PDB file of C-alpha atoms in Angstrom:
ATOM      1  CA  MET A  56       0.000   0.000   0.000  1.00 39.00           C
ATOM      2  CA  SER A  57       1.316   3.451  -0.893  1.00 36.00           C
ATOM      3  CA  GLY A  58       1.640   5.849   2.029  1.00 37.00           C
ATOM      4  CA  CYS A  59       1.052   3.174   4.658  1.00 35.00           C
ATOM      5  CA  SER A  60       2.117  -0.370   5.285  1.00 32.00           C
ATOM      6  CA  LEU A  61       1.225  -3.387   7.341  1.00 29.00           C
ATOM      7  CA  LEU A  62       4.340  -5.321   8.359  1.00 29.00           C
ATOM      8  CA  LEU A  63       4.318  -8.916   9.580  1.00 30.00           C
ATOM      9  CA  SER A  64       7.724 -10.307  10.516  1.00 33.00           C
ATOM     10  CA  SER A  65       8.602 -13.845   9.564  1.00 33.00           C
ATOM     11  CA  ALA A  66       8.751 -14.722  13.259  1.00 35.00           C
ATOM     12  CA  GLY A  67       5.280 -13.273  13.810  1.00 37.00           C
ATOM     13  CA  ALA A  68       3.930 -15.055  10.757  1.00 36.00           C
ATOM     14  CA  ALA A  69       5.247 -18.322  12.084  1.00 36.00           C
ATOM     15  CA  ASP A  70       3.037 -17.928  15.146  1.00 40.00           C
ATOM     16  CA  LEU A  71      -0.079 -17.699  12.989  1.00 37.00           C
ATOM     17  CA  GLY A  72      -1.926 -20.679  11.609  1.00 43.00           C
ATOM     18  CA  ASN A  73      -2.898 -20.834   7.938  1.00 45.00           C
ATOM     19  CA  ASP A  74      -6.457 -19.689   8.677  1.00 46.00           C
ATOM     20  CA  ASP A  75      -5.240 -16.707  10.709  1.00 45.00           C
ATOM     21  CA  THR A  76      -2.768 -15.721   8.034  1.00 42.00           C
ATOM     22  CA  GLN A  77      -5.441 -15.892   5.354  1.00 45.00           C
ATOM     23  CA  SER A  78      -7.825 -13.876   7.539  1.00 45.00           C
ATOM     24  CA  LEU A  79      -5.203 -11.183   8.106  1.00 43.00           C
ATOM     25  CA  SER A  80      -4.419 -11.114   4.394  1.00 48.00           C
ATOM     26  CA  GLY A  81      -8.092 -10.575   3.673  1.00 50.00           C
ATOM     27  CA  VAL A  82      -8.264  -7.619   6.053  1.00 48.00           C
ATOM     28  CA  VAL A  83      -5.107  -6.116   4.538  1.00 46.00           C
ATOM     29  CA  LEU A  84      -6.539  -6.499   1.030  1.00 53.00           C
ATOM     30  CA  ALA A  85      -9.887  -4.955   2.002  1.00 53.00           C
ATOM     31  CA  VAL A  86      -8.291  -1.994   3.753  1.00 49.00           C
ATOM     32  CA  SER A  87      -5.835  -1.510   0.907  1.00 53.00           C
ATOM     33  CA  THR A  88      -8.703  -1.490  -1.586  1.00 54.00           C
ATOM     34  CA  LEU A  89     -10.695   1.032   0.458  1.00 54.00           C
ATOM     35  CA  LEU A  90      -7.717   3.373   0.916  1.00 50.00           C
ATOM     36  CA  THR A  91      -6.844   3.108  -2.749  1.00 51.00           C
ATOM     37  CA  ARG A  92     -10.424   4.064  -3.603  1.00 52.00           C
ATOM     38  CA  GLU A  93     -10.126   7.082  -1.300  1.00 49.00           C
ATOM     39  CA  ARG A  94      -6.892   8.228  -2.959  1.00 47.00           C
ATOM     40  CA  GLU A  95      -8.399   7.755  -6.414  1.00 45.00           C
ATOM     41  CA  GLY A  96     -11.471   9.738  -5.349  1.00 43.00           C
ATOM     42  CA  ALA A  97      -9.265  12.614  -4.149  1.00 42.00           C
ATOM     43  CA  ALA A  98      -7.323  12.600  -7.390  1.00 39.00           C
ATOM     44  CA  MET A  99     -10.528  12.638  -9.405  1.00 37.00           C
ATOM     45  CA  ALA A 100     -11.883  15.516  -7.335  1.00 37.00           C
ATOM     46  CA  ALA A 101      -8.680  17.443  -8.008  1.00 38.00           C
ATOM     47  CA  SER A 102      -9.224  17.067 -11.743  1.00 34.00           C
ATOM     48  CA  ALA A 103     -12.914  17.942 -11.588  1.00 33.00           C
ATOM     49  CA  LYS A 104     -12.537  21.634 -12.410  1.00 30.00           C
ATOM     50  CA  GLY A 105     -14.275  21.068 -15.727  1.00 32.00           C
ATOM     51  CA  LEU A 106     -17.406  19.639 -14.102  1.00 31.00           C
ATOM     52  CA  ALA A 107     -20.502  21.762 -13.883  1.00 33.00           C
ATOM     53  CA  VAL A 108     -21.481  23.071 -10.471  1.00 31.00           C
ATOM     54  CA  GLY A 109     -23.508  20.399  -8.663  1.00 35.00           C
ATOM     55  CA  ASP A 110     -22.168  17.557 -10.828  1.00 38.00           C
ATOM     56  CA  ASP A 111     -20.613  15.117  -8.351  1.00 39.00           C
ATOM     57  CA  ARG A 112     -19.627  12.514 -10.933  1.00 40.00           C
ATOM     58  CA  THR A 113     -16.096  11.178 -10.965  1.00 42.00           C
ATOM     59  CA  ALA A 114     -14.434   9.606 -13.970  1.00 39.00           C
ATOM     60  CA  ASN A 115     -15.831   6.190 -13.061  1.00 42.00           C
ATOM     61  CA  GLY A 116     -19.361   7.376 -12.356  1.00 42.00           C
ATOM     62  CA  GLU A 117     -19.216   7.328  -8.554  1.00 41.00           C
ATOM     63  CA  TRP A 118     -21.099   9.886  -6.431  1.00 41.00           C
ATOM     64  CA  VAL A 119     -18.543  11.903  -4.486  1.00 43.00           C
ATOM     65  CA  VAL A 120     -19.798  13.784  -1.448  1.00 38.00           C
ATOM     66  CA  VAL A 121     -17.574  16.766  -0.745  1.00 36.00           C
ATOM     67  CA  SER A 122     -19.379  18.645   1.997  1.00 37.00           C
ATOM     68  CA  SER A 123     -17.189  20.763   4.275  1.00 35.00           C
ATOM     69  CA  ARG A 124     -16.181  19.626   7.755  1.00 36.00           C
ATOM     70  CA  ARG A 125     -16.499  22.311  10.405  1.00 37.00           C
ATOM     71  CA  GLY A 126     -13.492  22.878  12.590  1.00 40.00           C
ATOM     72  CA  ARG A 127     -11.236  20.655  10.478  1.00 37.00           C
ATOM     73  CA  ARG A 128      -8.829  21.461   7.739  1.00 36.00           C
ATOM     74  CA  SER A 129      -9.791  19.813   4.488  1.00 35.00           C
ATOM     75  CA  PRO A 130      -7.183  17.992   2.390  1.00 37.00           C
ATOM     76  CA  PRO A 131      -5.602  20.238  -0.269  1.00 36.00           C
ATOM     77  CA  VAL A 132      -7.706  19.021  -3.189  1.00 33.00           C
ATOM     78  CA  ALA A 133     -10.192  20.821  -5.407  1.00 34.00           C
ATOM     79  CA  ARG A 134     -13.785  20.547  -4.255  1.00 34.00           C
ATOM     80  CA  VAL A 135     -16.946  20.538  -6.312  1.00 36.00           C
ATOM     81  CA  LYS A 136     -19.900  22.403  -4.829  1.00 42.00           C
ATOM     82  CA  ILE A 137     -22.930  20.207  -4.261  1.00 44.00           C
ATOM     83  CA  PRO A 138     -26.520  21.117  -3.348  1.00 49.00           C
ATOM     84  CA  GLU A 139     -27.604  21.301   0.263  1.00 54.00           C
ATOM     85  CA  ALA A 140     -29.634  18.417   1.644  1.00 58.00           C
ATOM     86  CA  GLY A 141     -33.302  18.835   0.810  1.00 72.00           C
ATOM     87  CA  GLU A 142     -32.661  20.996  -2.245  1.00 85.00           C
ATOM     88  CA  SER A 143     -34.827  20.281  -5.272  1.00 92.00           C
ATOM     89  CA  TRP A 144     -33.112  18.495  -8.139  1.00 93.00           C
ATOM     90  CA  ALA A 145     -33.713  17.834 -11.830  1.00 91.00           C
ATOM     91  CA  PRO A 146     -31.456  16.408 -14.561  1.00 91.00           C
ATOM     92  CA  VAL A 147     -29.280  18.978 -16.292  1.00 84.00           C
ATOM     93  CA  ASP A 148     -30.637  17.801 -19.631  1.00 88.00           C
ATOM     94  CA  SER A 149     -34.360  18.450 -19.589  1.00 81.00           C
ATOM     95  CA  MET A 150     -35.343  16.046 -22.387  1.00 89.00           C
ATOM     96  CA  SER A 151     -34.729  12.330 -22.755  1.00 90.00           C
ATOM     97  CA  ASP A 152     -33.440  10.928 -26.031  1.00 93.00           C
ATOM     98  CA  PRO A 153     -35.582   8.091 -27.498  1.00 94.00           C
ATOM     99  CA  ASP A 154     -32.608   6.360 -29.131  1.00 96.00           C
ATOM    100  CA  ARG A 155     -30.614   6.465 -25.889  1.00 96.00           C
ATOM    101  CA  VAL A 156     -33.653   5.233 -23.954  1.00 97.00           C
ATOM    102  CA  LEU A 157     -33.902   2.190 -26.235  1.00 97.00           C
ATOM    103  CA  LYS A 158     -30.167   1.410 -26.059  1.00 98.00           C
ATOM    104  CA  LEU A 159     -30.074   1.783 -22.270  1.00 98.00           C
ATOM    105  CA  THR A 160     -33.151  -0.404 -21.875  1.00 98.00           C
ATOM    106  CA  GLN A 161     -31.423  -3.106 -23.913  1.00 98.00           C
ATOM    107  CA  LYS A 162     -28.249  -2.774 -21.837  1.00 98.00           C
ATOM    108  CA  LEU A 163     -30.217  -3.143 -18.620  1.00 98.00           C
ATOM    109  CA  GLU A 164     -32.098  -6.167 -19.918  1.00 98.00           C
ATOM    110  CA  ALA A 165     -28.742  -7.805 -20.659  1.00 98.00           C
ATOM    111  CA  SER A 166     -27.420  -6.888 -17.205  1.00 98.00           C
ATOM    112  CA  ILE A 167     -30.513  -8.304 -15.484  1.00 98.00           C
ATOM    113  CA  LYS A 168     -30.153 -11.574 -17.392  1.00 98.00           C
ATOM    114  CA  LYS A 169     -26.442 -11.738 -16.547  1.00 98.00           C
ATOM    115  CA  MET A 170     -27.186 -11.137 -12.873  1.00 98.00           C
ATOM    116  CA  GLU A 171     -30.127 -13.518 -12.632  1.00 98.00           C
ATOM    117  CA  SER A 172     -28.216 -16.436 -14.167  1.00 98.00           C
ATOM    118  CA  SER A 173     -25.070 -15.876 -12.095  1.00 97.00           C
ATOM    119  CA  LEU A 174     -23.719 -17.874  -9.186  1.00 97.00           C
ATOM    120  CA  PHE A 175     -23.207 -14.571  -7.381  1.00 98.00           C
ATOM    121  CA  TYR A 176     -26.951 -13.850  -7.441  1.00 98.00           C
ATOM    122  CA  GLN A 177     -27.911 -17.357  -6.371  1.00 97.00           C
ATOM    123  CA  THR A 178     -25.436 -17.193  -3.489  1.00 97.00           C
ATOM    124  CA  LEU A 179     -26.728 -13.802  -2.359  1.00 98.00           C
ATOM    125  CA  ILE A 180     -30.373 -14.947  -2.427  1.00 98.00           C
ATOM    126  CA  GLU A 181     -29.417 -17.983  -0.352  1.00 98.00           C
ATOM    127  CA  GLN A 182     -27.689 -15.642   2.086  1.00 98.00           C
ATOM    128  CA  ILE A 183     -30.818 -13.489   2.439  1.00 98.00           C
ATOM    129  CA  GLU A 184     -32.923 -16.599   3.026  1.00 98.00           C
ATOM    130  CA  ASP A 185     -30.550 -17.914   5.666  1.00 97.00           C
ATOM    131  CA  PRO A 186     -32.490 -17.974   8.977  1.00 97.00           C
ATOM    132  CA  GLN A 187     -30.012 -15.705  10.755  1.00 96.00           C
ATOM    133  CA  ILE A 188     -30.086 -12.911   8.160  1.00 97.00           C
ATOM    134  CA  PHE A 189     -33.764 -13.348   7.329  1.00 97.00           C
ATOM    135  CA  GLY A 190     -34.451 -12.997  11.035  1.00 97.00           C
ATOM    136  CA  CYS A 191     -32.738  -9.578  10.886  1.00 97.00           C
ATOM    137  CA  PHE A 192     -35.002  -8.538   8.012  1.00 98.00           C
ATOM    138  CA  ARG A 193     -38.017  -9.713  10.013  1.00 97.00           C
ATOM    139  CA  ARG A 194     -36.970  -7.523  12.940  1.00 96.00           C
ATOM    140  CA  VAL A 195     -36.683  -4.536  10.600  1.00 97.00           C
ATOM    141  CA  LEU A 196     -40.162  -5.235   9.230  1.00 97.00           C
ATOM    142  CA  GLY A 197     -41.705  -5.536  12.664  1.00 95.00           C
ATOM    143  CA  SER A 198     -45.487  -5.537  12.226  1.00 96.00           C
ATOM    144  CA  ASP A 199     -45.289  -4.119   8.677  1.00 97.00           C
ATOM    145  CA  SER A 200     -45.776  -6.325   5.626  1.00 97.00           C
ATOM    146  CA  GLU A 201     -43.149  -4.661   3.441  1.00 97.00           C
ATOM    147  CA  MET A 202     -40.178  -2.319   3.494  1.00 98.00           C
ATOM    148  CA  GLN A 203     -39.403   0.337   0.933  1.00 98.00           C
ATOM    149  CA  MET A 204     -36.071   0.305  -0.878  1.00 98.00           C
ATOM    150  CA  VAL A 205     -34.075   3.518  -1.251  1.00 98.00           C
ATOM    151  CA  VAL A 206     -31.198   3.393  -3.743  1.00 98.00           C
ATOM    152  CA  TYR A 207     -28.616   6.127  -3.223  1.00 98.00           C
ATOM    153  CA  GLY A 208     -25.525   6.850  -5.319  1.00 96.00           C
ATOM    154  CA  ILE A 209     -26.154   4.366  -8.120  1.00 96.00           C
ATOM    155  CA  GLY A 210     -24.007   6.337 -10.595  1.00 96.00           C
ATOM    156  CA  SER A 211     -24.494   6.576 -14.327  1.00 97.00           C
ATOM    157  CA  ILE A 212     -26.303   3.433 -15.463  1.00 97.00           C
ATOM    158  CA  GLU A 213     -25.874   4.538 -19.065  1.00 97.00           C
ATOM    159  CA  SER A 214     -22.106   4.940 -18.965  1.00 96.00           C
ATOM    160  CA  TYR A 215     -20.853   2.135 -16.717  1.00 97.00           C
ATOM    161  CA  GLU A 216     -21.529  -1.562 -16.186  1.00 97.00           C
ATOM    162  CA  PRO A 217     -21.072  -1.706 -12.365  1.00 97.00           C
ATOM    163  CA  PRO A 218     -24.040   0.644 -11.750  1.00 98.00           C
ATOM    164  CA  ARG A 219     -26.155  -1.431 -14.155  1.00 98.00           C
ATOM    165  CA  LEU A 220     -25.264  -4.613 -12.262  1.00 98.00           C
ATOM    166  CA  GLN A 221     -26.056  -2.933  -8.946  1.00 98.00           C
ATOM    167  CA  LEU A 222     -29.421  -1.734 -10.223  1.00 98.00           C
ATOM    168  CA  SER A 223     -30.107  -5.186 -11.696  1.00 98.00           C
ATOM    169  CA  LEU A 224     -29.602  -6.753  -8.280  1.00 98.00           C
ATOM    170  CA  ALA A 225     -31.966  -4.244  -6.653  1.00 98.00           C
ATOM    171  CA  LEU A 226     -34.661  -4.893  -9.274  1.00 98.00           C
ATOM    172  CA  LEU A 227     -34.302  -8.676  -9.022  1.00 98.00           C
ATOM    173  CA  MET A 228     -34.580  -8.518  -5.234  1.00 98.00           C
ATOM    174  CA  LYS A 229     -37.782  -6.515  -5.643  1.00 98.00           C
ATOM    175  CA  ARG A 230     -39.164  -9.199  -7.975  1.00 97.00           C
ATOM    176  CA  LYS A 231     -38.039 -12.055  -5.740  1.00 98.00           C
ATOM    177  CA  PHE A 232     -39.304 -10.883  -2.365  1.00 98.00           C
ATOM    178  CA  SER A 233     -42.883  -9.717  -1.871  1.00 97.00           C
ATOM    179  CA  TRP A 234     -41.870  -7.883   1.311  1.00 98.00           C
ATOM    180  CA  ILE A 235     -39.799  -5.354  -0.686  1.00 98.00           C
ATOM    181  CA  GLY A 236     -42.065  -2.477  -1.652  1.00 97.00           C
ATOM    182  CA  ARG A 237     -41.541   0.670  -3.697  1.00 97.00           C
ATOM    183  CA  VAL A 238     -38.058   1.362  -5.061  1.00 98.00           C
ATOM    184  CA  GLU A 239     -36.840   4.967  -4.911  1.00 98.00           C
ATOM    185  CA  VAL A 240     -33.631   6.034  -6.667  1.00 98.00           C
ATOM    186  CA  PHE A 241     -31.395   9.068  -6.514  1.00 97.00           C
ATOM    187  CA  ASP A 242     -28.027  10.132  -7.824  1.00 97.00           C
ATOM    188  CA  PRO A 243     -27.241  13.704  -8.898  1.00 96.00           C
ATOM    189  CA  VAL A 244     -25.488  12.424 -12.036  1.00 96.00           C
ATOM    190  CA  LEU A 245     -28.633  10.822 -13.475  1.00 97.00           C
ATOM    191  CA  SER A 246     -29.644  12.160 -16.866  1.00 97.00           C
ATOM    192  CA  ALA A 247     -33.177  12.661 -18.144  1.00 97.00           C
ATOM    193  CA  THR A 248     -32.718   9.552 -20.284  1.00 97.00           C
ATOM    194  CA  GLU A 249     -31.621   7.463 -17.313  1.00 98.00           C
ATOM    195  CA  SER A 250     -34.489   8.807 -15.218  1.00 97.00           C
ATOM    196  CA  ARG A 251     -36.965   7.897 -17.948  1.00 97.00           C
ATOM    197  CA  VAL A 252     -35.665   4.320 -18.090  1.00 98.00           C
ATOM    198  CA  LEU A 253     -35.713   3.981 -14.308  1.00 98.00           C
ATOM    199  CA  GLU A 254     -39.335   5.123 -14.230  1.00 97.00           C
ATOM    200  CA  SER A 255     -40.223   2.633 -16.971  1.00 97.00           C
ATOM    201  CA  LEU A 256     -38.843  -0.093 -14.695  1.00 97.00           C
ATOM    202  CA  GLY A 257     -41.170   0.952 -11.898  1.00 97.00           C
ATOM    203  CA  CYS A 258     -38.705   3.037  -9.891  1.00 98.00           C
ATOM    204  CA  LEU A 259     -39.450   6.462  -8.453  1.00 98.00           C
ATOM    205  CA  VAL A 260     -36.657   8.939  -9.210  1.00 97.00           C
ATOM    206  CA  LEU A 261     -36.490  11.391  -6.313  1.00 97.00           C
ATOM    207  CA  SER A 262     -36.694  15.101  -7.075  1.00 95.00           C
ATOM    208  CA  ILE A 263     -35.031  16.083  -3.792  1.00 95.00           C
ATOM    209  CA  ASN A 264     -31.340  15.652  -3.046  1.00 96.00           C
ATOM    210  CA  GLU A 265     -31.539  14.199   0.453  1.00 96.00           C
ATOM    211  CA  GLN A 266     -27.753  13.751   0.764  1.00 95.00           C
ATOM    212  CA  GLY A 267     -28.533  10.421   2.413  1.00 96.00           C
ATOM    213  CA  ARG A 268     -30.382  12.082   5.313  1.00 97.00           C
ATOM    214  CA  ARG A 269     -33.608  10.072   5.036  1.00 97.00           C
ATOM    215  CA  ASN A 270     -35.352   9.595   8.355  1.00 96.00           C
ATOM    216  CA  ALA A 271     -36.525   5.981   8.480  1.00 97.00           C
ATOM    217  CA  MET A 272     -40.103   6.564   9.597  1.00 97.00           C
ATOM    218  CA  LYS A 273     -40.970   3.062   8.357  1.00 97.00           C
ATOM    219  CA  PRO A 274     -38.969  -0.092   7.540  1.00 98.00           C
ATOM    220  CA  THR A 275     -36.459   0.785   4.844  1.00 98.00           C
ATOM    221  CA  LEU A 276     -33.785  -1.100   2.921  1.00 98.00           C
ATOM    222  CA  PHE A 277     -31.085   1.382   1.976  1.00 98.00           C
ATOM    223  CA  PHE A 278     -29.287   0.000  -1.065  1.00 98.00           C
ATOM    224  CA  MET A 279     -25.996   1.928  -1.223  1.00 98.00           C
ATOM    225  CA  PRO A 280     -23.184  -0.135  -2.774  1.00 97.00           C
ATOM    226  CA  HIS A 281     -19.871   1.715  -2.996  1.00 96.00           C
ATOM    227  CA  CYS A 282     -21.148   5.081  -1.788  1.00 96.00           C
ATOM    228  CA  GLU A 283     -18.772   7.523  -0.129  1.00 94.00           C
ATOM    229  CA  VAL A 284     -18.452   7.130   3.635  1.00 94.00           C
ATOM    230  CA  GLU A 285     -20.032  10.574   4.180  1.00 94.00           C
ATOM    231  CA  LEU A 286     -23.351   9.288   2.820  1.00 96.00           C
ATOM    232  CA  TYR A 287     -23.429   6.379   5.266  1.00 97.00           C
ATOM    233  CA  ASP A 288     -22.563   8.793   8.063  1.00 96.00           C
ATOM    234  CA  ASN A 289     -25.331  11.200   6.996  1.00 96.00           C
ATOM    235  CA  LEU A 290     -27.842   8.339   7.042  1.00 98.00           C
ATOM    236  CA  LEU A 291     -26.844   7.221  10.516  1.00 97.00           C
ATOM    237  CA  GLN A 292     -26.784  10.780  11.854  1.00 96.00           C
ATOM    238  CA  ALA A 293     -30.331  11.398  10.593  1.00 97.00           C
ATOM    239  CA  ASN A 294     -31.488   8.242  12.386  1.00 97.00           C
ATOM    240  CA  TRP A 295     -29.358   8.365  15.534  1.00 95.00           C
ATOM    241  CA  ARG A 296     -31.985   6.933  17.868  1.00 94.00           C
ATOM    242  CA  ALA A 297     -32.749   3.308  18.584  1.00 94.00           C
ATOM    243  CA  ASP A 298     -36.257   3.109  17.091  1.00 94.00           C
ATOM    244  CA  SER A 299     -35.122   4.657  13.800  1.00 96.00           C
ATOM    245  CA  LEU A 300     -31.979   2.534  13.495  1.00 96.00           C
ATOM    246  CA  GLN A 301     -34.014  -0.605  14.108  1.00 96.00           C
ATOM    247  CA  ARG A 302     -36.114   0.205  11.029  1.00 97.00           C
ATOM    248  CA  ILE A 303     -33.035   0.167   8.765  1.00 98.00           C
ATOM    249  CA  ALA A 304     -31.439  -2.587   6.703  1.00 98.00           C
ATOM    250  CA  LEU A 305     -28.338  -1.327   4.887  1.00 98.00           C
ATOM    251  CA  PHE A 306     -26.527  -2.832   1.920  1.00 98.00           C
ATOM    252  CA  GLY A 307     -23.229  -1.040   1.425  1.00 98.00           C
ATOM    253  CA  ASN A 308     -19.524  -0.858   2.147  1.00 97.00           C
ATOM    254  CA  SER A 309     -18.307  -2.930   5.067  1.00 96.00           C
ATOM    255  CA  PHE A 310     -18.283  -0.999   8.364  1.00 95.00           C
ATOM    256  CA  GLU A 311     -15.691  -3.474   9.625  1.00 93.00           C
ATOM    257  CA  THR A 312     -13.330  -2.446   6.837  1.00 91.00           C
ATOM    258  CA  TYR A 313     -13.948   1.224   7.655  1.00 91.00           C
ATOM    259  CA  MET A 314     -12.956   0.468  11.245  1.00 88.00           C
ATOM    260  CA  HIS A 315      -9.660  -0.988  10.075  1.00 87.00           C
ATOM    261  CA  ALA A 316      -9.106   1.889   7.641  1.00 85.00           C
ATOM    262  CA  SER A 317      -9.614   4.438  10.427  1.00 81.00           C
ATOM    263  CA  GLU A 318      -6.335   3.271  11.943  1.00 78.00           C
ATOM    264  CA  PHE A 319      -4.376   4.791   9.063  1.00 78.00           C
ATOM    265  CA  LYS A 320      -3.310   8.412   9.026  1.00 68.00           C
ATOM    266  CA  GLY A 321      -4.942  10.512   6.316  1.00 70.00           C
ATOM    267  CA  SER A 322      -8.022   8.327   5.900  1.00 75.00           C
ATOM    268  CA  THR A 323     -11.254  10.301   5.515  1.00 72.00           C
ATOM    269  CA  VAL A 324     -12.976   7.616   7.596  1.00 75.00           C
ATOM    270  CA  HIS A 325     -11.827   9.556  10.681  1.00 77.00           C
ATOM    271  CA  TYR A 326     -14.609  12.053   9.933  1.00 82.00           C
ATOM    272  CA  ALA A 327     -17.300   9.345   9.754  1.00 90.00           C
ATOM    273  CA  LYS A 328     -17.981   9.390  13.497  1.00 92.00           C
ATOM    274  CA  HIS A 329     -21.401   7.733  13.320  1.00 94.00           C
ATOM    275  CA  VAL A 330     -20.144   4.897  11.115  1.00 94.00           C
ATOM    276  CA  LEU A 331     -17.297   4.165  13.518  1.00 92.00           C
ATOM    277  CA  ALA A 332     -19.539   4.420  16.588  1.00 92.00           C
ATOM    278  CA  ALA A 333     -22.237   2.217  15.034  1.00 93.00           C
ATOM    279  CA  ARG A 334     -19.757  -0.600  14.478  1.00 89.00           C
ATOM    280  CA  GLU A 335     -20.139  -1.503  18.161  1.00 88.00           C
ATOM    281  CA  PHE A 336     -23.800  -2.506  17.775  1.00 91.00           C
ATOM    282  CA  THR A 337     -23.984  -3.452  14.085  1.00 94.00           C
ATOM    283  CA  ASP A 338     -24.795  -6.969  12.942  1.00 95.00           C
ATOM    284  CA  GLU A 339     -22.749  -7.224   9.739  1.00 97.00           C
ATOM    285  CA  PHE A 340     -22.812 -10.015   7.181  1.00 98.00           C
ATOM    286  CA  LYS A 341     -20.238  -9.954   4.405  1.00 97.00           C
ATOM    287  CA  VAL A 342     -21.408 -10.530   0.832  1.00 97.00           C
ATOM    288  CA  GLU A 343     -19.489 -13.342  -0.811  1.00 95.00           C
ATOM    289  CA  ILE A 344     -18.032 -12.500  -4.229  1.00 93.00           C
ATOM    290  CA  VAL A 345     -17.972 -15.824  -6.040  1.00 91.00           C
ATOM    291  CA  SER A 346     -17.241 -14.470  -9.521  1.00 89.00           C
ATOM    292  CA  ASP A 347     -14.738 -11.929 -10.830  1.00 93.00           C
ATOM    293  CA  ASP A 348     -17.487 -10.581 -13.113  1.00 95.00           C
ATOM    294  CA  PHE A 349     -19.127  -8.957 -10.093  1.00 97.00           C
ATOM    295  CA  PHE A 350     -16.071  -7.900  -8.101  1.00 96.00           C
ATOM    296  CA  GLY A 351     -16.048  -4.347  -9.432  1.00 96.00           C
ATOM    297  CA  ALA A 352     -19.689  -3.762  -8.543  1.00 97.00           C
ATOM    298  CA  PHE A 353     -19.872  -5.460  -5.149  1.00 97.00           C
ATOM    299  CA  HIS A 354     -16.458  -6.055  -3.594  1.00 95.00           C
ATOM    300  CA  ASP A 355     -16.225  -5.304   0.131  1.00 95.00           C
ATOM    301  CA  SER A 356     -20.037  -5.105   0.452  1.00 97.00           C
ATOM    302  CA  SER A 357     -22.016  -6.183   3.501  1.00 98.00           C
ATOM    303  CA  TRP A 358     -25.494  -6.298   4.985  1.00 98.00           C
ATOM    304  CA  HIS A 359     -25.830  -4.158   8.124  1.00 98.00           C
ATOM    305  CA  PHE A 360     -28.555  -4.294  10.772  1.00 97.00           C
ATOM    306  CA  PHE A 361     -28.885  -2.246  13.958  1.00 95.00           C
ATOM    307  CA  GLY A 362     -31.598  -4.122  15.834  1.00 83.00           C
ATOM    308  CA  SER A 363     -29.623  -4.684  19.033  1.00 77.00           C
ATOM    309  CA  VAL A 364     -29.068  -1.011  19.893  1.00 76.00           C
ATOM    310  CA  LEU A 365     -30.729   0.810  22.786  1.00 77.00           C
ATOM    311  CA  ASP A 366     -31.048   4.578  23.196  1.00 73.00           C
ATOM    312  CA  SER A 367     -28.996   4.331  26.366  1.00 70.00           C
ATOM    313  CA  ALA A 368     -26.174   2.715  24.396  1.00 75.00           C
ATOM    314  CA  LEU A 369     -25.991   5.377  21.694  1.00 85.00           C
ATOM    315  CA  PRO A 370     -22.990   7.631  22.232  1.00 81.00           C
ATOM    316  CA  SER A 371     -23.457  11.383  21.986  1.00 85.00           C
ATOM    317  CA  ILE A 372     -21.558  12.578  18.926  1.00 85.00           C
ATOM    318  CA  CYS A 373     -20.544  16.172  18.315  1.00 73.00           C
ATOM    319  CA  THR A 374     -20.761  17.200  14.657  1.00 65.00           C
TER     320      THR A 374
END
């Protein structure tokens, strides 16, 4: 890893069994991947001077949250101004293109077929149906019959395959499980064409940029693969009470990996106070990547549930 290193002496390695060594290697790889993604995000932000104001798209289509941090000095990289939470939003291009709509629809149909026939999808469905994880979903549902799905930070589904695979998984889960209700989607990079296609698939494209600060008034599955850590922190901050957290199921980057990454100097995870604090009462289940075809879209992803937290156990966090 550039800028930081994890050293294991040969004597120390000799004290570890094969399983321990493999486990440590996995942690090192996950942390290295996360830190590399952070460095790449900073480099992309530094080259984003040509982006329009409010366009938070990086070169690979990820949603980069660049809100200021009070009382802290920001890293010396260029920042792109983004709308405040709750500000109305509409695609920059006001009209969808029929030819692009058709091509994107065809691309998504191919992605859905690829996902549905994959070992990765079958493994993930089996994981959801496992009694332990399904019991977590049941606790989130409580007395309700369904939970809404909110998809944040999906990226450009027209330009990149990983966002299409992520959306395909969300849509297939909706079809598979009757307890998943309406699907709402938001990313500030979405075009009018992409919005039109999403609506044709039964999704509601939000017209408000919530910046992840949705208060879970009812059971909600937040589908947020590979979002920036600030979005996860915003979500937790908006729901920092036991009854709200218990209504949340979260699919996103591993909180465990963020905990490891926080040990390294210069990591932006240090600012994600709610993510780090929530790790103490989070039930996390890692998603198994059984095919290289889906590594780019889902590596280091986990299910997160917060059903075991009590108000008395929630730390007070200054922001």
